[in-house]
XYZ file of C-alpha atoms in Angstrom:
745
model
C -0.659 14.761 36.185
C -3.526 13.420 38.263
C -4.221 13.237 41.981
C -3.151 10.315 44.135
C -5.545 7.374 43.759
C -7.197 5.644 46.711
C -6.344 2.079 45.699
C -3.728 0.386 43.582
C -4.366 -3.054 42.124
C -1.134 -4.935 41.569
C -1.741 -7.167 38.540
C 0.285 -9.970 36.976
C -0.659 -12.047 33.925
C 0.646 -15.269 32.423
C -0.011 -16.874 29.047
C 0.354 -20.417 27.793
C 3.520 -19.336 25.956
C 6.517 -17.099 26.512
C 7.124 -15.092 29.682
C 9.408 -12.310 30.859
C 10.396 -9.806 28.150
C 8.834 -12.035 25.459
C 5.410 -12.031 27.096
C 2.704 -11.668 24.448
C 5.096 -11.928 21.490
C 3.815 -15.377 20.442
C 0.043 -14.666 20.413
C -0.614 -17.252 23.125
C -3.816 -16.938 25.138
C -4.109 -15.606 28.666
C -4.359 -18.448 31.191
C -3.715 -16.797 34.572
C -4.594 -13.445 36.141
C -3.444 -12.641 39.696
C -4.077 -9.403 41.593
C -3.843 -7.840 45.072
C -5.452 -4.635 46.349
C -3.261 -1.986 48.006
C -4.827 0.720 50.238
C -2.690 3.761 49.388
C -3.865 6.014 52.242
C -3.720 3.438 55.015
C -0.807 1.487 53.468
C -2.536 -1.855 53.875
C -2.623 -4.915 51.653
C -5.708 -6.854 50.641
C -6.143 -10.501 49.801
C -4.385 -12.147 46.856
C -6.820 -13.384 44.210
C -6.080 -15.745 41.362
C -8.178 -16.297 38.230
C -7.493 -19.241 35.935
C -8.862 -19.378 32.392
C -9.524 -22.950 31.298
C -11.089 -23.094 27.848
C -11.363 -26.894 28.029
C -14.161 -26.460 30.578
C -16.382 -24.561 28.127
C -18.296 -27.743 27.283
C -19.952 -27.833 30.701
C -23.582 -26.891 30.278
C -25.343 -27.831 33.500
C -25.900 -25.000 35.935
C -24.522 -26.959 38.905
C -21.291 -27.620 37.108
C -21.028 -23.996 36.043
C -21.284 -22.820 39.637
C -18.581 -25.250 40.676
C -16.311 -23.874 37.975
C -16.791 -20.211 38.929
C -15.160 -20.291 42.370
C -12.956 -22.820 44.096
C -11.366 -22.855 47.529
C -7.668 -22.388 47.930
C -7.187 -25.732 49.587
C -8.348 -27.519 46.463
C -5.703 -25.776 44.401
C -2.465 -27.610 43.836
C 0.013 -25.575 45.851
C -1.571 -22.174 45.157
C -0.650 -19.423 47.645
C -3.604 -17.165 46.697
C -6.299 -16.361 49.247
C -9.072 -16.695 46.659
C -9.093 -18.670 43.448
C -11.541 -18.452 40.570
C -11.885 -20.219 37.252
C -13.400 -18.942 34.017
C -14.021 -20.616 30.666
C -13.254 -17.659 28.357
C -11.397 -14.380 28.275
C -14.612 -12.353 28.227
C -15.997 -14.023 31.346
C -12.594 -13.716 33.040
C -12.363 -9.948 32.451
C -15.923 -9.391 33.605
C -15.321 -11.525 36.705
C -12.136 -9.589 37.499
C -13.985 -6.282 37.248
C -16.853 -7.543 39.392
C -14.635 -8.971 42.153
C -12.474 -5.852 42.191
C -15.516 -3.575 42.492
C -16.907 -5.614 45.383
C -13.568 -5.587 47.194
C -13.200 -1.805 46.866
C -16.742 -1.202 48.053
C -16.237 -3.445 51.084
C -13.018 -1.623 52.052
C -14.825 1.724 52.123
C -11.682 3.906 52.111
C -12.322 5.511 48.710
C -13.506 4.852 45.177
C -10.630 5.730 42.783
C -8.764 2.636 41.601
C -5.904 2.121 39.149
C -3.960 -0.945 38.062
C -0.214 -1.304 38.614
C 1.905 -3.722 36.572
C 5.535 -4.708 36.167
C 6.228 -3.040 32.824
C 3.963 -2.501 29.821
C 3.540 -6.026 28.487
C 0.755 -7.314 30.745
C -1.747 -4.671 29.632
C -0.549 -3.629 26.166
C 0.704 -6.940 24.768
C -1.517 -9.530 26.468
C -4.982 -8.327 27.441
C -5.765 -5.735 24.739
C -4.455 -7.652 21.677
C -6.278 -10.865 22.580
C -9.485 -8.986 23.396
C -9.302 -7.129 20.056
C -8.750 -10.339 18.066
C -11.803 -11.900 19.733
C -13.961 -8.731 19.518
C -14.289 -8.553 23.309
C -15.147 -5.318 25.083
C -12.459 -4.583 27.679
C -13.558 -3.080 31.034
C -12.697 0.562 31.610
C -10.132 -0.205 34.314
C -7.724 -1.719 31.743
C -7.301 1.592 29.845
C -5.078 3.211 32.497
C -2.356 1.781 34.713
C 0.890 2.575 36.500
C 4.168 1.110 35.305
C 5.957 0.069 38.498
C 9.334 0.209 36.739
C 8.877 3.861 35.732
C 7.653 4.792 39.210
C 10.700 3.074 40.729
C 13.055 4.861 38.306
C 11.901 8.258 39.576
C 13.773 7.520 42.820
C 16.590 5.521 41.202
C 17.326 7.452 37.980
C 20.511 5.526 37.211
C 18.602 2.285 36.754
C 18.193 0.878 33.271
C 14.471 0.672 32.607
C 14.777 -2.330 30.289
C 16.954 -4.238 32.776
C 14.636 -3.690 35.740
C 12.526 -6.550 37.071
C 10.730 -7.388 40.308
C 13.658 -9.108 42.110
C 16.016 -6.230 41.203
C 13.624 -3.576 42.538
C 13.023 -5.603 45.718
C 16.769 -5.949 46.282
C 17.333 -2.193 45.790
C 14.659 -1.415 48.390
C 16.041 -4.037 50.834
C 12.722 -5.840 50.939
C 12.661 -9.130 52.798
C 10.314 -11.513 51.095
C 8.556 -14.041 53.307
C 7.913 -16.499 50.508
C 10.841 -18.597 49.238
C 12.465 -17.633 45.954
C 10.736 -19.978 43.543
C 11.628 -18.285 40.260
C 14.305 -15.801 39.295
C 13.742 -14.215 35.889
C 17.408 -13.311 35.565
C 18.401 -16.948 35.979
C 15.840 -18.267 33.528
C 17.468 -18.977 30.186
C 14.466 -20.043 28.138
C 11.959 -17.157 28.161
C 9.786 -19.001 25.668
C 8.980 -21.612 28.314
C 5.662 -21.456 30.127
C 5.734 -19.699 33.509
C 5.000 -21.959 36.516
C 1.589 -21.213 38.028
C 3.003 -20.535 41.518
C 5.339 -17.799 40.302
C 2.544 -15.372 39.412
C 1.270 -15.264 43.000
C 4.802 -14.755 44.298
C 5.399 -11.912 41.844
C 2.246 -10.105 42.954
C 3.193 -10.367 46.620
C 6.660 -8.937 45.980
C 5.236 -6.119 43.811
C 2.783 -5.189 46.588
C 5.674 -4.963 49.035
C 7.568 -2.696 46.612
C 4.519 -0.396 46.362
C 4.302 -0.120 50.169
C 8.025 0.634 50.356
C 7.681 3.461 47.813
C 4.692 4.913 49.702
C 6.555 4.884 53.028
C 9.484 6.930 54.314
C 11.894 8.065 53.026
C 10.411 7.981 49.508
C 6.781 9.055 50.193
C 6.079 8.432 46.538
C 2.927 9.756 44.866
C 1.391 7.625 42.115
C 0.017 10.296 39.796
C 1.415 9.744 36.246
C -0.784 7.094 34.688
C -0.084 5.242 31.466
C -2.999 5.608 29.053
C -4.227 3.165 26.413
C -5.978 4.799 23.473
C -9.568 3.645 23.231
C -10.084 4.917 19.683
C -7.872 5.663 16.704
C -8.037 9.328 15.718
C -7.908 10.193 12.033
C -6.175 13.353 10.934
C -3.857 14.997 8.447
C -0.090 15.247 8.341
C 1.891 18.038 6.701
C 5.015 17.333 4.684
C 6.731 20.008 6.767
C 6.064 18.100 9.983
C 8.995 16.364 11.663
C 8.479 12.626 12.126
C 11.097 10.700 14.080
C 12.627 7.623 12.504
C 12.229 5.710 15.774
C 8.415 5.933 15.815
C 7.446 4.429 12.423
C 6.966 0.814 11.319
C 5.993 -0.806 8.020
C 3.296 -3.503 8.099
C 3.226 -5.901 5.145
C 0.732 -8.562 4.120
C -2.498 -6.697 4.951
C -5.746 -7.833 3.327
C -6.526 -5.520 0.408
C -9.881 -4.491 1.937
C -8.370 -3.514 5.316
C -8.757 0.050 6.563
C -6.917 2.245 9.034
C -9.327 1.079 11.744
C -8.333 -2.529 11.041
C -4.696 -1.550 11.432
C -5.472 0.199 14.721
C -7.297 -2.936 15.888
C -4.257 -5.068 15.025
C -2.053 -2.790 17.174
C -4.652 -2.435 19.952
C -2.997 -1.604 23.251
C -0.378 0.606 21.577
C -0.955 4.313 21.024
C -0.901 5.328 17.356
C -0.357 9.016 16.634
C -3.263 11.031 15.256
C -3.612 10.170 11.579
C -0.691 7.766 11.987
C -2.015 4.848 9.881
C -1.247 5.270 6.165
C -2.170 2.596 3.625
C 0.225 2.335 0.676
C -0.962 2.305 -2.940
C 0.620 0.694 -5.995
C 1.275 2.319 -9.366
C -2.339 1.741 -10.413
C -3.692 3.519 -7.298
C -4.795 0.307 -5.592
C -3.752 -0.854 -2.141
C -0.698 -3.077 -2.206
C -1.091 -4.734 1.209
C 1.379 -2.466 3.004
C 0.916 0.322 5.522
C 3.109 2.753 7.434
C 2.157 3.296 11.069
C 3.423 6.099 13.278
C 3.345 5.654 17.073
C 3.530 8.248 19.812
C 6.931 7.099 21.111
C 9.843 4.769 20.495
C 8.644 2.534 23.334
C 5.366 1.828 21.542
C 7.223 1.305 18.241
C 9.428 -1.340 19.877
C 6.378 -3.108 21.272
C 4.816 -3.048 17.796
C 7.878 -4.793 16.358
C 7.206 -7.670 18.745
C 3.952 -8.331 16.870
C 5.878 -9.478 13.814
C 3.929 -12.272 12.092
C 0.898 -11.876 14.353
C -2.362 -12.583 12.573
C -5.084 -10.376 11.157
C -7.826 -12.846 10.400
C -6.198 -15.708 8.519
C -3.176 -13.690 7.340
C 0.012 -13.093 9.261
C 1.375 -9.555 9.181
C 5.060 -8.749 8.858
C 6.256 -5.752 10.870
C 9.516 -3.924 10.105
C 11.199 -0.672 11.025
C 10.641 2.340 8.764
C 11.706 5.984 8.686
C 9.873 9.246 9.140
C 10.677 10.137 5.544
C 8.882 7.008 4.378
C 5.805 8.031 6.343
C 5.774 11.591 5.001
C 6.021 10.334 1.412
C 2.789 8.417 1.941
C 0.773 10.490 4.407
C 2.215 13.993 4.100
C 0.342 16.649 2.148
C 0.578 20.319 1.234
C -2.815 21.063 -0.313
C -5.045 23.476 1.595
C -8.080 22.047 -0.190
C -7.325 18.602 1.188
C -6.650 19.990 4.663
C -10.051 21.699 4.696
C -11.731 18.575 3.352
C -10.170 16.396 6.062
C -10.595 18.914 8.880
C -14.035 17.561 9.719
C -13.600 14.991 12.482
C -15.649 11.834 12.990
C -16.333 11.528 9.264
C -16.280 8.332 7.200
C -14.473 8.645 3.848
C -15.551 6.692 0.746
C -13.471 6.671 -2.431
C -15.161 6.736 -5.844
C -13.199 5.384 -8.794
C -14.106 5.325 -12.482
C -16.134 8.547 -12.614
C -16.872 10.091 -16.014
C -14.551 12.996 -16.660
C -17.590 15.268 -16.966
C -19.042 14.283 -13.558
C -20.240 17.176 -11.384
C -21.067 17.626 -7.710
C -24.765 17.439 -8.494
C -24.375 14.096 -10.247
C -22.458 12.641 -7.301
C -25.112 13.864 -4.861
C -27.816 12.359 -7.058
C -25.861 9.081 -7.226
C -26.056 8.696 -3.440
C -29.649 9.902 -3.136
C -32.249 7.160 -2.518
C -33.943 5.775 -5.604
C -37.629 5.335 -6.154
C -39.192 2.955 -3.649
C -35.989 2.734 -1.553
C -35.982 3.789 2.083
C -32.208 3.616 2.645
C -30.550 7.016 2.686
C -26.865 7.875 2.540
C -26.680 11.685 2.492
C -23.293 13.215 1.787
C -21.998 15.138 4.791
C -21.814 18.847 3.995
C -23.372 18.563 0.536
C -20.987 19.820 -2.149
C -18.335 20.561 0.498
C -18.233 16.854 1.308
C -17.039 15.920 -2.204
C -13.412 16.218 -3.316
C -12.562 15.568 -6.978
C -9.009 14.465 -7.765
C -7.471 16.381 -10.651
C -4.207 16.649 -12.545
C -2.125 19.833 -12.097
C -3.645 21.283 -15.285
C -7.162 20.829 -13.917
C -8.151 17.726 -15.886
C -10.190 15.195 -13.860
C -8.672 11.802 -13.064
C -11.938 9.931 -12.552
C -11.434 9.677 -8.769
C -13.278 11.443 -5.971
C -13.622 11.219 -2.188
C -16.941 11.641 -0.382
C -17.628 12.243 3.327
C -20.419 10.591 5.321
C -21.467 11.507 8.823
C -21.683 8.003 10.321
C -20.842 4.374 9.693
C -24.453 3.541 8.853
C -24.566 6.063 5.998
C -21.179 4.895 4.731
C -22.261 1.239 4.630
C -25.431 2.249 2.782
C -23.288 4.129 0.250
C -20.921 1.177 -0.224
C -23.882 -0.973 -1.258
C -24.024 1.139 -4.432
C -20.719 -0.426 -5.530
C -20.581 -0.839 -9.336
C -23.840 1.021 -9.947
C -24.020 3.210 -13.054
C -23.347 6.945 -13.184
C -23.776 8.221 -16.706
C -22.452 5.402 -18.862
C -19.864 4.038 -16.434
C -20.059 1.806 -13.394
C -18.529 3.302 -10.248
C -16.267 1.442 -7.833
C -16.662 2.372 -4.169
C -14.187 1.690 -1.369
C -13.904 2.707 2.239
C -10.932 5.055 2.439
C -8.720 6.877 4.915
C -7.310 10.369 5.356
C -3.823 9.108 4.527
C -5.102 7.548 1.299
C -6.646 10.878 0.312
C -3.277 12.554 0.797
C -1.464 9.817 -1.093
C -3.784 9.931 -4.100
C -3.628 13.732 -4.254
C 0.163 13.658 -3.958
C 0.417 11.109 -6.748
C -1.573 13.178 -9.228
C -0.438 16.656 -8.206
C 3.325 16.139 -8.068
C 5.080 17.869 -10.960
C 7.978 15.542 -11.860
C 7.057 11.884 -12.172
C 10.648 10.796 -12.910
C 13.307 12.147 -10.516
C 16.206 11.681 -12.956
C 16.408 11.369 -16.705
C 17.182 8.105 -18.480
C 20.622 7.377 -19.838
C 21.263 8.311 -23.501
C 20.139 5.884 -26.154
C 23.635 4.820 -27.200
C 26.497 6.423 -25.316
C 29.035 5.668 -28.091
C 27.099 7.496 -30.814
C 28.435 10.842 -32.010
C 26.639 13.947 -30.845
C 24.048 14.409 -33.540
C 20.669 16.083 -33.280
C 17.811 13.717 -32.518
C 15.261 16.206 -33.807
C 13.939 15.251 -37.257
C 14.954 17.697 -39.987
C 12.377 20.320 -40.937
C 11.858 18.810 -44.354
C 10.771 15.341 -43.178
C 7.864 13.806 -45.083
C 4.818 13.399 -42.867
C 3.475 10.205 -44.339
C 2.412 8.720 -40.973
C -0.536 9.230 -38.650
C -0.650 9.386 -34.905
C -3.939 8.446 -33.206
C -4.288 9.656 -29.633
C -7.050 8.913 -27.104
C -8.037 5.442 -28.319
C -10.364 3.370 -26.155
C -8.217 1.006 -24.093
C -10.188 -1.948 -25.461
C -9.647 -0.917 -29.081
C -8.077 -3.539 -31.338
C -6.410 -3.210 -34.755
C -9.741 -4.152 -36.340
C -11.399 -1.205 -34.554
C -8.681 1.127 -35.823
C -9.080 -0.076 -39.406
C -12.840 0.358 -39.162
C -12.300 3.893 -37.856
C -10.022 4.762 -40.800
C -12.637 3.620 -43.310
C -11.585 4.341 -46.897
C -8.054 5.260 -45.773
C -7.472 1.624 -44.827
C -6.369 0.973 -48.428
C -3.522 3.471 -47.957
C -1.871 1.679 -45.026
C 1.516 0.156 -45.717
C 2.071 -3.544 -44.926
C 2.781 -3.948 -41.198
C 2.097 -0.249 -40.799
C -0.133 -0.273 -37.692
C 1.854 0.128 -34.462
C -0.072 -0.033 -31.163
C 1.816 1.616 -28.278
C 1.786 -0.374 -25.029
C 2.719 0.674 -21.489
C 5.065 -1.111 -19.099
C 2.345 -3.559 -18.067
C 1.776 -4.583 -21.687
C -1.581 -2.811 -21.861
C -2.672 -0.317 -24.536
C -1.650 3.252 -23.759
C -4.298 4.865 -25.970
C -1.811 5.792 -28.695
C -1.189 4.309 -32.129
C 1.018 5.096 -35.136
C 0.048 4.247 -38.728
C 2.345 4.348 -41.771
C 0.543 5.607 -44.883
C 1.515 5.286 -48.547
C 1.799 9.040 -49.090
C 1.891 12.308 -47.181
C -1.171 13.574 -49.091
C -3.365 10.699 -47.885
C -2.045 11.097 -44.335
C -2.994 14.790 -44.360
C -6.452 14.040 -45.777
C -7.049 11.373 -43.125
C -6.053 13.694 -40.294
C -8.290 16.509 -41.578
C -11.296 14.253 -42.075
C -11.027 11.995 -38.995
C -9.672 14.384 -36.349
C -11.825 14.205 -33.174
C -14.211 11.660 -34.668
C -15.634 9.021 -32.315
C -14.187 5.503 -32.296
C -16.152 2.556 -30.901
C -14.684 -0.704 -29.638
C -16.130 -4.124 -30.364
C -14.895 -5.450 -26.999
C -16.402 -2.718 -24.877
C -19.372 -0.401 -24.771
C -17.254 2.733 -24.288
C -16.564 5.094 -27.171
C -14.184 8.046 -27.295
C -13.267 10.787 -29.722
C -9.813 10.293 -31.218
C -7.280 12.962 -32.133
C -5.515 12.356 -35.452
C -2.233 14.098 -36.369
C 0.132 13.709 -39.327
C 3.739 12.969 -38.430
C 6.935 11.772 -40.089
C 8.615 8.389 -39.865
C 11.485 9.920 -37.917
C 9.115 11.418 -35.345
C 7.342 8.096 -34.992
C 10.673 6.375 -34.480
C 11.649 8.807 -31.753
C 8.520 8.055 -29.754
C 8.661 4.296 -30.216
C 12.309 4.285 -29.188
C 11.515 6.160 -25.984
C 13.201 9.430 -26.915
C 11.935 12.982 -26.555
C 12.354 16.204 -28.484
C 14.904 18.730 -27.347
C 13.444 22.078 -26.352
C 16.622 23.901 -27.320
C 16.789 22.295 -30.714
C 13.163 23.136 -31.292
C 14.006 26.808 -31.127
C 17.042 26.212 -33.292
C 14.895 24.851 -36.081
C 12.292 27.604 -35.439
C 9.568 24.993 -35.119
C 6.779 24.346 -32.668
C 5.150 21.066 -31.757
C 1.671 22.180 -32.700
C 0.479 19.923 -35.465
C 3.241 17.334 -35.117
C 1.053 14.976 -33.110
C 3.909 14.308 -30.682
C 2.691 16.337 -27.721
C 1.394 16.428 -25.085
C 2.315 13.014 -23.676
C -0.635 11.019 -22.360
C 0.368 11.119 -18.701
C 1.648 14.551 -17.839
C 2.437 18.100 -18.960
C 2.392 19.361 -22.531
C 6.162 19.636 -22.415
C 8.277 16.658 -23.349
C 11.462 18.083 -21.888
C 12.575 20.748 -19.393
C 12.143 24.376 -20.496
C 15.871 25.032 -20.667
C 19.151 23.420 -19.832
C 22.763 23.425 -20.949
C 25.492 20.863 -20.634
C 28.684 19.951 -22.422
C 28.189 17.398 -25.208
C 29.864 14.034 -24.773
C 32.914 13.592 -27.015
C 32.186 11.281 -29.930
C 33.749 7.863 -29.772
C 33.197 7.129 -33.478
C 33.508 9.531 -36.406
C 30.238 10.657 -37.912
C 30.855 8.754 -41.160
C 31.631 5.511 -39.331
C 28.566 5.825 -37.102
C 26.325 6.483 -40.114
C 27.604 3.282 -41.727
C 27.074 1.194 -38.582
C 23.680 2.463 -37.414
C 20.470 2.692 -39.445
C 18.327 5.840 -39.607
C 16.176 6.436 -36.560
C 12.967 5.996 -38.523
C 13.811 2.359 -39.215
C 14.343 1.468 -35.563
C 10.842 0.475 -34.442
C 11.312 -2.356 -31.968
C 11.318 -2.379 -28.160
C 14.221 -0.416 -26.650
C 16.749 -2.520 -24.831
C 17.998 -1.755 -21.272
C 21.216 0.211 -21.484
C 24.108 0.505 -19.034
C 24.318 3.836 -17.181
C 26.134 6.550 -19.078
C 26.763 10.235 -18.658
C 24.042 12.514 -17.298
C 21.394 13.248 -19.895
C 19.899 16.192 -18.013
C 21.190 18.118 -15.019
C 19.982 16.664 -11.710
C 18.140 19.846 -10.724
C 15.969 20.000 -13.836
C 12.369 18.804 -13.720
C 11.757 16.025 -16.196
C 8.233 15.507 -17.435
C 6.824 12.134 -18.437
C 7.740 11.165 -21.981
C 7.489 7.913 -23.870
C 10.372 6.106 -22.210
C 7.849 3.809 -20.497
C 6.007 2.902 -23.699
C 6.762 0.167 -26.195
C 5.411 -0.707 -29.641
C 3.332 -3.820 -30.133
C 3.973 -6.204 -33.085
C 3.004 -4.295 -36.249
C -0.255 -5.038 -38.005
C -1.935 -4.203 -41.300
C -5.156 -5.000 -43.219
C -3.417 -8.003 -44.790
C -2.503 -9.566 -41.464
C -5.872 -9.145 -39.763
C -8.005 -10.367 -42.657
C -9.413 -7.089 -43.997
C -8.080 -7.647 -47.504
C -6.548 -10.638 -49.244
C -2.782 -10.699 -49.144
C -1.223 -9.420 -52.396
C 0.679 -11.986 -54.344
C 3.747 -9.816 -54.184
C 3.871 -10.384 -50.454
C 3.755 -14.161 -50.673
C 6.547 -14.413 -53.208
C 9.193 -12.027 -52.056
C 11.921 -11.359 -54.562
C 14.282 -10.015 -51.957
C 16.268 -12.500 -49.883
C 14.854 -13.234 -46.440
C 16.482 -12.115 -43.260
C 17.612 -14.369 -40.429
C 16.586 -14.186 -36.760
C 18.558 -15.993 -34.106
C 16.831 -16.993 -30.859
C 19.458 -18.110 -28.319
C 18.595 -19.247 -24.807
C 15.246 -20.908 -25.490
C 13.970 -23.211 -22.757
C 14.557 -26.915 -23.209
C 11.057 -27.804 -22.013
C 9.301 -25.744 -24.711
C 7.060 -27.148 -27.442
C 9.529 -26.299 -30.197
C 8.068 -25.082 -33.471
C 4.627 -24.312 -32.048
C 5.973 -21.854 -29.478
C 8.252 -20.216 -32.051
C 5.311 -19.616 -34.378
C 3.341 -18.106 -31.483
C 6.291 -15.864 -30.612
C 6.260 -14.228 -34.064
C 2.483 -14.003 -34.319
C 1.539 -10.678 -35.935
C 4.525 -10.673 -38.303
C 4.169 -11.926 -41.855
C 6.581 -14.510 -43.189
C 6.638 -16.528 -46.388
C 5.324 -20.136 -46.355
C 8.679 -21.491 -47.474
C 10.432 -20.002 -44.444
C 11.970 -22.858 -42.461
C 13.113 -23.386 -38.897
C 16.733 -24.543 -38.843
C 19.075 -25.591 -36.050
C 22.661 -24.426 -36.011
C 23.833 -28.026 -36.436
C 20.872 -29.598 -38.166
C 17.079 -29.832 -37.984
C 15.273 -28.553 -34.899
C 14.368 -31.166 -32.300
C 11.622 -30.544 -29.778
C 13.863 -31.580 -26.931
C 16.722 -29.215 -27.906
C 15.487 -25.919 -29.355
C 18.034 -23.735 -27.568
C 19.987 -22.780 -30.688
C 17.191 -22.135 -33.121
C 17.480 -19.946 -36.213
C 14.413 -18.588 -37.990
C 14.526 -17.171 -41.498
C 12.483 -14.067 -42.087
C 11.470 -11.783 -44.956
C 13.141 -8.469 -45.477
C 10.311 -6.465 -43.912
C 11.290 -7.657 -40.433
C 13.403 -5.063 -38.705
C 15.552 -6.103 -35.775
C 18.388 -4.601 -33.784
């Protein structure tokens, strides 16, 4: 609450587009600004002033012409009822002229100095003046950051009135105000709100609003104008706890943001509306990069509804889509529980910069040295708070992720730091981005959350009998698992790493494991000719360094022996049962199957119990229909939902369900050794692959050969059509013969 002001300035705006309740929703420019001064103490009215903004007059350059454009007499106006009329050539000059004329009028009245604007609703200030000024980078005068909403002031004396249904004629009728001017425009009778408002109506509206203000100030109401509406001048950053309650009616989702936009850019887009402290949260994709979406929390439902009217407004050259969202959505992105993050973000007026791609061995001292000025350079970008201004992002087990956040005291230091983008720290180049408090919370939440998959996948085949998926204790470990490969490593790099053991690889025995995006996961399985050679290779090559020909990075690689069945389990997306592990009195140490590359050392929950599904087929029939698990090495197919694999309350840790094997390779297929003659003249009959549903606009044989690249087939293998030879214009029913080594399901 504030004291009664000395003067009220009744203000009305009009744009070149929609009017009424749609005012400002179409991004049209301000073309008319009308105001009248009201002396609150003496209950007197001042002169009506009108300001027209005509951008087509901006080409006038002579001083005489400029003076003629600044002020015009009322008689020269076409039917204008204003006492004074002015013309400006831009929004900036119009706002400055309004402030200047208003200051002169108040000083000449001499009854006080405190002034506040008064408008019919929120749209004139929040949806017209502030958004256009923000898009044009115009500094708005101080008087436009506070105002009285005449509808809310009227409702204090007429509480039964619907705030959204109120307008100037309705309020005037309720107060029994007799208007001297004829009724030229009735908003309730206007059907097309998208039509441009007639120029004469704005002056009439201001005169009626001034009469309403005098009626509220007089008996019997004796109203006091003391509750001002405030427009936030600056967006405040802050933290949000996951335990905080966020209403569903205060959050929106903005989509289509430029990837380099920040929370300040979002606040600028919604200028005029009050965003809650720390209420702008940029969303990240699965790779930790911004996906062009943001969740914004406003201080009230009224501001949220006004934000929805900015749907498809522009930020630069891009239009932004605005939709409703929930408080739960906002807390998932911006909510946090870490005390370390809360302390890190507790420093206000700090600029946050995100570092990505750090060496896993990076220390606070190395980061401070990275931002220290080099020899001969005068630019400085000191980290605010020294070591306390650096936050490393880590996994729950303490391993570094390669990300960090750094605080800087001012924008100048932050911009100096961002100029070090892609400079080298150690042996890696570092990516730098301007970040936000919500992004810090989101990144920390992503890496620190325990379960990455809320529910378990459906069983592999729901009709199979209930048999143990754990390989028997006596399985022959004639395979190798390589873990921690460089992501740029190729099959040639793997064969070079194996050295003399390359001769012991079976044909098509190299299986690169790919993630869902088709990129290397850092894992590889190799089938060896014997268990003895696999054991020797693991003992000799374990934790040796592998280099990649396609990249300068090199990493040490872990090498484990494993069995064909264990390899098949991983490539088929299965996981080992913790209960069955104890049944067989085995541990996973030395199997090479744990920990998974993305999460905890456990591949399954610590304990669970559930009733086994009744078998649909007898065990003997299932064994005859389905091959052993070790032979099933291709990409798992999507399966229909079946019975629950784990109880819903159990925490499931990341396993290999998101990983797929690449086409198998071997020294013979990549050119390391000449192909044995036994492989080119197979004695066993070839298999047959059917490829239904091929596109009719394909290149026929050429595309089929490319599709099976990486698999070896005999030269005499032929492409056949179901009803004759293959034609390039009709390859939809193609059959391809294949050697026996190809395994398909």
